[in-house]
Coordinates of N, CA and C in Angstrom, one line a residue:
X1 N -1.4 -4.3 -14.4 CA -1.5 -5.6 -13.7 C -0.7 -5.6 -12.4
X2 N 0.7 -5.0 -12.2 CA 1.1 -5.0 -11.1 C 0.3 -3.8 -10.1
X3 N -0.7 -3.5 -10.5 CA -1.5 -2.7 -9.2 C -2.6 -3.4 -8.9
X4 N -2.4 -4.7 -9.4 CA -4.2 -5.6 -9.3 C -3.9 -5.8 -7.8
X5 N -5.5 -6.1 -7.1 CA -5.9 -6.1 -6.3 C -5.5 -7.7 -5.5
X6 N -5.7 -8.6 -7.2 CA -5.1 -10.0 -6.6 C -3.6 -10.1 -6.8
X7 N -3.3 -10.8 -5.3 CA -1.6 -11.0 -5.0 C -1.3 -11.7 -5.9
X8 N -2.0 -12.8 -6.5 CA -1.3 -13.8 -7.4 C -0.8 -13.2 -8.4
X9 N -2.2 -12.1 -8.9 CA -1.5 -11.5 -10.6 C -0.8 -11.3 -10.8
X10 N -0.6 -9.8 -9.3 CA 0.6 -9.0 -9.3 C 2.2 -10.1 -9.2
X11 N 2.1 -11.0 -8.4 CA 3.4 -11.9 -8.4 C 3.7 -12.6 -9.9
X12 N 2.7 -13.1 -10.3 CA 2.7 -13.4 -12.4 C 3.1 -12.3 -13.0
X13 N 2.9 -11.1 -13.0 CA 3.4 -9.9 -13.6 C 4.3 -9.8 -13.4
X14 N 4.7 -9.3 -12.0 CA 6.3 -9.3 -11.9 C 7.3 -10.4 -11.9
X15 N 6.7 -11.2 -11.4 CA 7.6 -13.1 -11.9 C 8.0 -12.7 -13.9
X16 N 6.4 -12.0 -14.5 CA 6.9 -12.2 -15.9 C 8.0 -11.4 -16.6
X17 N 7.7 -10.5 -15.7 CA 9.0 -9.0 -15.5 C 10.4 -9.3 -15.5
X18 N 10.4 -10.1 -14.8 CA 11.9 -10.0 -13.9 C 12.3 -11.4 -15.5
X19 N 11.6 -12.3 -15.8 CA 12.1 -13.5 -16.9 C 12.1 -12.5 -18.1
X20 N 11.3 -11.4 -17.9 CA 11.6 -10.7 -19.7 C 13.3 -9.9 -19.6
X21 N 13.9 -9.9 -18.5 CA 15.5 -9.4 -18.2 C 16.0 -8.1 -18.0
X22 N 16.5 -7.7 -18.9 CA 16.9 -6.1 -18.4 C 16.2 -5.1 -18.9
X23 N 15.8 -5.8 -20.2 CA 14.8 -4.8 -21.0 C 14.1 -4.4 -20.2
X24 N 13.4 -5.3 -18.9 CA 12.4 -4.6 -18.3 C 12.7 -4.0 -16.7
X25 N 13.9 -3.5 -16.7 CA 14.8 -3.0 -15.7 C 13.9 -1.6 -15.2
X26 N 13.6 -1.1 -16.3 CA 13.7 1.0 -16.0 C 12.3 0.8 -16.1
X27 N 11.1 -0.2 -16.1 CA 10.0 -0.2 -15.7 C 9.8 -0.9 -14.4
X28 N 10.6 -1.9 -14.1 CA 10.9 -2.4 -12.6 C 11.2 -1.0 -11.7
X29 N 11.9 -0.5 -11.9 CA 12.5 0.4 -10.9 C 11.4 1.3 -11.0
X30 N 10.7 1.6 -11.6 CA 9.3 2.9 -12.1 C 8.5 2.5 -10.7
X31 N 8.4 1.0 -11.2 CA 6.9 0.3 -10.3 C 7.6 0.8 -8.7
X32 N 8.8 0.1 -8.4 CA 9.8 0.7 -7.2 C 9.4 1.9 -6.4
X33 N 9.3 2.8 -7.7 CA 9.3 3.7 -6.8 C 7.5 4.3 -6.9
X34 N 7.1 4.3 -7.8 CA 5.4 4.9 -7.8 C 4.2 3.8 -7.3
X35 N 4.8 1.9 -7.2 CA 3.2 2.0 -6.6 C 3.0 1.8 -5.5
X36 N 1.7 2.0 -4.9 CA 1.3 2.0 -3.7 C 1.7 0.9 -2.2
X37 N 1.3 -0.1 -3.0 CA 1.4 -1.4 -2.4 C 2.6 -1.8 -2.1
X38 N 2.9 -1.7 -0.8 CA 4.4 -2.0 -0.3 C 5.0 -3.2 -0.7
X39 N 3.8 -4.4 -1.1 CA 4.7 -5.7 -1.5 C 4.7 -5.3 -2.9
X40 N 3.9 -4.7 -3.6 CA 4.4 -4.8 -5.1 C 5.8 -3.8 -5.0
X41 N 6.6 -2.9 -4.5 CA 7.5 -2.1 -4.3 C 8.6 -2.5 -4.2
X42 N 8.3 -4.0 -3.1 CA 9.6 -5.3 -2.5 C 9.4 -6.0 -3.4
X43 N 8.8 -6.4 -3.9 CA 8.9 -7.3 -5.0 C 9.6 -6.7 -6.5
X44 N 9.1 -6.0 -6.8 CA 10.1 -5.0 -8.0 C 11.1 -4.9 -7.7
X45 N 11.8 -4.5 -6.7 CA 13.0 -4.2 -6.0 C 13.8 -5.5 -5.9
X46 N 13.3 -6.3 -5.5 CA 13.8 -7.8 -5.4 C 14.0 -8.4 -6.9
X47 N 12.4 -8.1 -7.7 CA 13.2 -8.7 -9.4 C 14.1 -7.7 -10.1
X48 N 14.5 -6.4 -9.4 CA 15.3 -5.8 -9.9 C 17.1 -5.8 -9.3
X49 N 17.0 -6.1 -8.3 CA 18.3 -7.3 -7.4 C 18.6 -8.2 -8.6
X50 N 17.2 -9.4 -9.1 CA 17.8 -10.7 -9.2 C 18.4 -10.7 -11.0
X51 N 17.7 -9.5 -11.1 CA 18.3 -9.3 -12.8 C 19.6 -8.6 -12.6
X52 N 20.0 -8.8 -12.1 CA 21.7 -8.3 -11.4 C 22.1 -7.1 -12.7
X53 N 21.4 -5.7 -12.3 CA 21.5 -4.8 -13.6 C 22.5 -3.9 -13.3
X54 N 23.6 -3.7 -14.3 CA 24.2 -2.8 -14.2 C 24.3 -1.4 -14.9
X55 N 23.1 -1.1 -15.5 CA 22.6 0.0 -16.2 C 22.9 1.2 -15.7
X56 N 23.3 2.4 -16.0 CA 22.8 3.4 -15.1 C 21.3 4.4 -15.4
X57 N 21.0 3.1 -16.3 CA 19.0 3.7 -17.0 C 18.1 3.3 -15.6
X58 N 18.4 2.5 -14.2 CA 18.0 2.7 -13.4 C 18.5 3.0 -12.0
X59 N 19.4 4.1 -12.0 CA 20.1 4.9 -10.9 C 18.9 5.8 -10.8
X60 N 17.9 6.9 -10.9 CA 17.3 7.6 -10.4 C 15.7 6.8 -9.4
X61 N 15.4 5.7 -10.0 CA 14.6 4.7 -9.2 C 15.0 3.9 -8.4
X62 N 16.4 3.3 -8.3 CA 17.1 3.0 -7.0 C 17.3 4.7 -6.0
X63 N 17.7 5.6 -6.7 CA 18.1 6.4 -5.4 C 16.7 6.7 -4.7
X64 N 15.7 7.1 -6.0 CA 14.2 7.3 -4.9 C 13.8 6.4 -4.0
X65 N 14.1 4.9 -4.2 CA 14.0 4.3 -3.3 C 14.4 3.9 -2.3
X66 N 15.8 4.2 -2.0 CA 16.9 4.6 -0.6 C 16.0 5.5 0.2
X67 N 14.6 6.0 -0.2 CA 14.0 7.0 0.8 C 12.3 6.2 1.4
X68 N 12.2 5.3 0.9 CA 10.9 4.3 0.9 C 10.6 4.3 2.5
X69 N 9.5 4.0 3.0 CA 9.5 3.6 4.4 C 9.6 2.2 4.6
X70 N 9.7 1.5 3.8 CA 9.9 0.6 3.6 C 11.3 -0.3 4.2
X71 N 11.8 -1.1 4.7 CA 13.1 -0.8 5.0 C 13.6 -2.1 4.0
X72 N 12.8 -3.0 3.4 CA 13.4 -4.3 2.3 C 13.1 -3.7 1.2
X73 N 12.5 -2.7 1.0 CA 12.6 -1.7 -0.4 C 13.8 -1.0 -0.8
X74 N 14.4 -0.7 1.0 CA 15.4 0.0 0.6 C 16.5 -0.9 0.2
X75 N 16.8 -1.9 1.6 CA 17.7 -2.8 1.4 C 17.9 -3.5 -0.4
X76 N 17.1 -4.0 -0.8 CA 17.1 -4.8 -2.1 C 17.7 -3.2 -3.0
X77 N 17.2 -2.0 -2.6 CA 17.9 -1.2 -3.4 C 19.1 -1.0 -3.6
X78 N 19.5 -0.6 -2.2 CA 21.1 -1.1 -2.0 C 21.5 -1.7 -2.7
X79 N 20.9 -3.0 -2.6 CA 22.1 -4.0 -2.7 C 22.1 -3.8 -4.6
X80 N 21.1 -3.4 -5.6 CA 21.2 -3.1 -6.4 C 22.0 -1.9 -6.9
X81 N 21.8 -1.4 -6.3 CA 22.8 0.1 -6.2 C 24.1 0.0 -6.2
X82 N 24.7 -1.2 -5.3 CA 26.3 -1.4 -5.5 C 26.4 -1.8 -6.3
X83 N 26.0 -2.6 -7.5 CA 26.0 -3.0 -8.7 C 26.4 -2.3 -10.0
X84 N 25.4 -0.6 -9.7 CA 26.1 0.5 -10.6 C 26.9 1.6 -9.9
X85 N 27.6 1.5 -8.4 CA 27.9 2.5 -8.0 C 28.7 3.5 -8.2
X86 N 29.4 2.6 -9.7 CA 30.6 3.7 -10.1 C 29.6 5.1 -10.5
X87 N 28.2 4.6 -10.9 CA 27.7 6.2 -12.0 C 26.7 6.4 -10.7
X88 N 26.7 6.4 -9.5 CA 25.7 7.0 -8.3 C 25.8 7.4 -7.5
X89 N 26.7 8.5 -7.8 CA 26.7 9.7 -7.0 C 26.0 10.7 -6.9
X90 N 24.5 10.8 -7.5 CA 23.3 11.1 -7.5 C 22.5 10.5 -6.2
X91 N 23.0 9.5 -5.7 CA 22.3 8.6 -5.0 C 22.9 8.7 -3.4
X92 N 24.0 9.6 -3.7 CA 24.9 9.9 -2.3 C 23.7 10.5 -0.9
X93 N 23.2 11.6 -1.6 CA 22.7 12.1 -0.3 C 21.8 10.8 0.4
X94 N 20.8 10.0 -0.4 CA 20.0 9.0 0.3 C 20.8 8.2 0.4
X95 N 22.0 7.8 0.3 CA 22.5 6.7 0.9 C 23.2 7.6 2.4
X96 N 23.5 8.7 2.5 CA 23.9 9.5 3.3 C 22.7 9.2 4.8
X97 N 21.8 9.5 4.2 CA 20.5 9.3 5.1 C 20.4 7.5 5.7
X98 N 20.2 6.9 5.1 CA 20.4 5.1 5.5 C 21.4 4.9 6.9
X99 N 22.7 6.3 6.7 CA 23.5 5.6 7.7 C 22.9 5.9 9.0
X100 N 21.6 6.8 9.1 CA 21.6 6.8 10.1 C 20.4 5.8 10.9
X101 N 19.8 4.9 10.0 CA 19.2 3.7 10.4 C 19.2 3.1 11.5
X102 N 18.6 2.7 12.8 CA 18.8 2.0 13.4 C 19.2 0.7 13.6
X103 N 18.9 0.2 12.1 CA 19.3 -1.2 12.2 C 20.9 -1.1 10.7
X104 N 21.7 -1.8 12.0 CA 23.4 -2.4 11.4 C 23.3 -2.2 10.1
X105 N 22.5 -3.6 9.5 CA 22.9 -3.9 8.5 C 22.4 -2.9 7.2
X106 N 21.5 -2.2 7.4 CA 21.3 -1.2 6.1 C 22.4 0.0 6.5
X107 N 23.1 0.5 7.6 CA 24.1 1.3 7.2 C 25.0 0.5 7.2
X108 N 25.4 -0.9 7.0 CA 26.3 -1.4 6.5 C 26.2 -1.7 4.8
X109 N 24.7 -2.0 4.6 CA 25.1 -1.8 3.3 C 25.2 -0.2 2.6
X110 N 24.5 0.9 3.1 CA 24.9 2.2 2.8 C 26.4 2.6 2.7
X111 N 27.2 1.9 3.7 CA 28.7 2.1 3.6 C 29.0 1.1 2.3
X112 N 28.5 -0.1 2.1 CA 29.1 -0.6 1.1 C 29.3 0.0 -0.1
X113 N 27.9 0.6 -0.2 CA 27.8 1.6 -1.4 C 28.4 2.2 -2.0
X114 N 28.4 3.3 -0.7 CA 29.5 4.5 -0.4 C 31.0 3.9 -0.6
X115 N 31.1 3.0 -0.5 CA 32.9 3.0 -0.3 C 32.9 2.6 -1.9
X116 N 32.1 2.2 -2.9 CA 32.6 1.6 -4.1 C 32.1 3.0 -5.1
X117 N 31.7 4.0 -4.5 CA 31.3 5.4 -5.7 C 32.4 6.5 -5.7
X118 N 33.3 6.6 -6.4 CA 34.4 7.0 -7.0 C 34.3 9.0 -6.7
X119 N 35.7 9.2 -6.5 CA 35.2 10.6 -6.0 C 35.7 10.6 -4.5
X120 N 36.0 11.9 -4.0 CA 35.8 12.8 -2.6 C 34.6 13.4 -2.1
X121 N 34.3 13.4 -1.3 CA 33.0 14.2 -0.9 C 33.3 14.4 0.6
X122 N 33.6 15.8 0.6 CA 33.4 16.2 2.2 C 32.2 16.2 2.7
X123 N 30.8 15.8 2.4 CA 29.4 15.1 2.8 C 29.9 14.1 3.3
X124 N 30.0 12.8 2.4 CA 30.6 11.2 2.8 C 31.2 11.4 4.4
X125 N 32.5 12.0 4.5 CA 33.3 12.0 5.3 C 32.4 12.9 6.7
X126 N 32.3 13.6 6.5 CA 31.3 14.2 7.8 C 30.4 12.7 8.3
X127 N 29.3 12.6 7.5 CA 28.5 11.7 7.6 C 29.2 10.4 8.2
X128 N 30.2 10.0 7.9 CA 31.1 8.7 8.2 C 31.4 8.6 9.1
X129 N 32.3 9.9 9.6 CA 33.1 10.1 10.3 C 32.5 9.4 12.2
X130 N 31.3 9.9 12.5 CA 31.2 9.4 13.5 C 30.4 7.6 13.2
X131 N 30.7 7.6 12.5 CA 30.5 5.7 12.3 C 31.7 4.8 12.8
X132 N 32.4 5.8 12.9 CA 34.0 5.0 13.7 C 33.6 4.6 15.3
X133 N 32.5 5.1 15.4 CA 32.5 4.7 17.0 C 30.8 3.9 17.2
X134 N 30.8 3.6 15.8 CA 29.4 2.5 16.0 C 29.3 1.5 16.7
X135 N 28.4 1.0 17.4 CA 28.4 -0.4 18.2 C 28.3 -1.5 17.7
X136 N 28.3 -1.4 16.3 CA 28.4 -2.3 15.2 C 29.9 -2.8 14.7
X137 N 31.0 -3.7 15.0 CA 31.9 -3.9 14.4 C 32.2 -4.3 13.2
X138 N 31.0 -4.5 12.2 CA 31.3 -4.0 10.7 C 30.9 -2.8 10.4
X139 N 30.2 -1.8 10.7 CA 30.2 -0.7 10.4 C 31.3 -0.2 10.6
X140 N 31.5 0.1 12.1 CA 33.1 0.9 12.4 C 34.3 0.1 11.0
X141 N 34.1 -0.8 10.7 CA 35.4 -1.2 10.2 C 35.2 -0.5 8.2
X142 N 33.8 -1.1 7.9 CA 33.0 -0.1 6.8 C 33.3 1.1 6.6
X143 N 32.9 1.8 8.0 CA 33.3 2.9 8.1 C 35.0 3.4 7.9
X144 N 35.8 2.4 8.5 CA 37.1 3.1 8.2 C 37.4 3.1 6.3
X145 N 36.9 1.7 5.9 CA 37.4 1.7 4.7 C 36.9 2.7 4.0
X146 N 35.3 3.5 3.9 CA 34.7 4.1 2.9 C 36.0 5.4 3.8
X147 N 36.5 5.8 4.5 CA 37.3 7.0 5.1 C 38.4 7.2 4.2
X148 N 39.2 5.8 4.4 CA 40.2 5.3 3.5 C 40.3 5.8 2.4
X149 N 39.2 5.6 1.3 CA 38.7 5.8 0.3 C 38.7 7.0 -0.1
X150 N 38.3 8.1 1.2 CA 38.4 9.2 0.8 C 39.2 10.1 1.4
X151 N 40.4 9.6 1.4 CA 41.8 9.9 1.6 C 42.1 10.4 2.8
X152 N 41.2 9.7 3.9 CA 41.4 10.4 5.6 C 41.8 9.2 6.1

C-alpha cells in the first residue's frame, strides 16, 4: 500500500504506520530506505521522527538514509538519529559525508549527531576540523564542541 500509485492511500498507510508506534519502527525505516517515491521516503522518515524511537533495531535504515538524494529524507533522519546516537557509530561515515552539504543546517545537524556518539575518531576530527572556519556561526561553534568532545 505504501507503493500505491494513489497519494491519499500511501498517506493512510503511513498516517496508519506511524499510530500503530514503535512496533512499526524497523518497517518505517525499511520503506526509508527501499521505496522509490521520494514522498513516500519523507514521509516514513517524518513518521519515523514523530514516533520519537530510540531503538537501535532502526540504526542501519537511518544510516542508509544519511545517503538519500533526497535532502528532508536526510534531514528527518538526522534528526531521528540523535535520538539513538549513543549506539551510531555505524552511521559515522554518512554523517561524515552530510558535513559537506551546502546547506548550514544539515551539517549542523550532522555535527549534532556527531557530538552526542560516544568514542574518539580520528575521522570525526579530520572531517571537523576544517568546520572551524565555516561561514556558518553555528557550525563553527558545533564544530568546536563535537572537537571538544573529542579531546582537541
Amino acid at each position: 500500500i505504501v507503493a500505491d500509485d494513489n497519494a491519499q492511500r500511501r498517506q493512510r498507510a503511513l498516517a496508519g504506520l506511524e499510530k500503530a508506534g514503535t512496533v512499526a519502527a524497523p518497517f518505517l525505516a525499511d520503506v526509508m530506505t527501499t521505496a522509490k517515491l521520494v514522498e513516500v521516503r519523507r514521509q516514513a522518515a517524518q513518521s519515523l521522527l514523530a514516533l520519537n524511537v530510540k531503538e537501535e533495531s532502526v540504526l542501519p535504515g537511518l544510516t542508509l538514509a544519511l545517503k538519500d538524494k533526497d535532502r528532508d529524507v536526510r534531514k528527518y533522519a538526522m534528526q531521528a538519529l540523535a535520538r539513538v546516537a549513543v549506539g551510531a557509530k555505524a552511521a559515522v561515515p554518512n554523517l561524515l559525508d552530510n558535513l559537506k552539504d551546502k546547506d548550514a543546517e544539515m551539517r549542523t545537524l550532522a555535527l549534532s549527531v556527531l557530538r552526542e556518539i560516544p568514542g574518539e575518531s580520528d575521522a570525526i576530527v579530520l572531517a571537523v576540523t576544517p568546520l572551524l572556519n565555516d561561514a556558518d556561526e553555528n557550525v563553527r561553534r558545533l564544530a568546536k564542541e563535537v572537537l571538544s568532545f573529542q579531546g582537541k
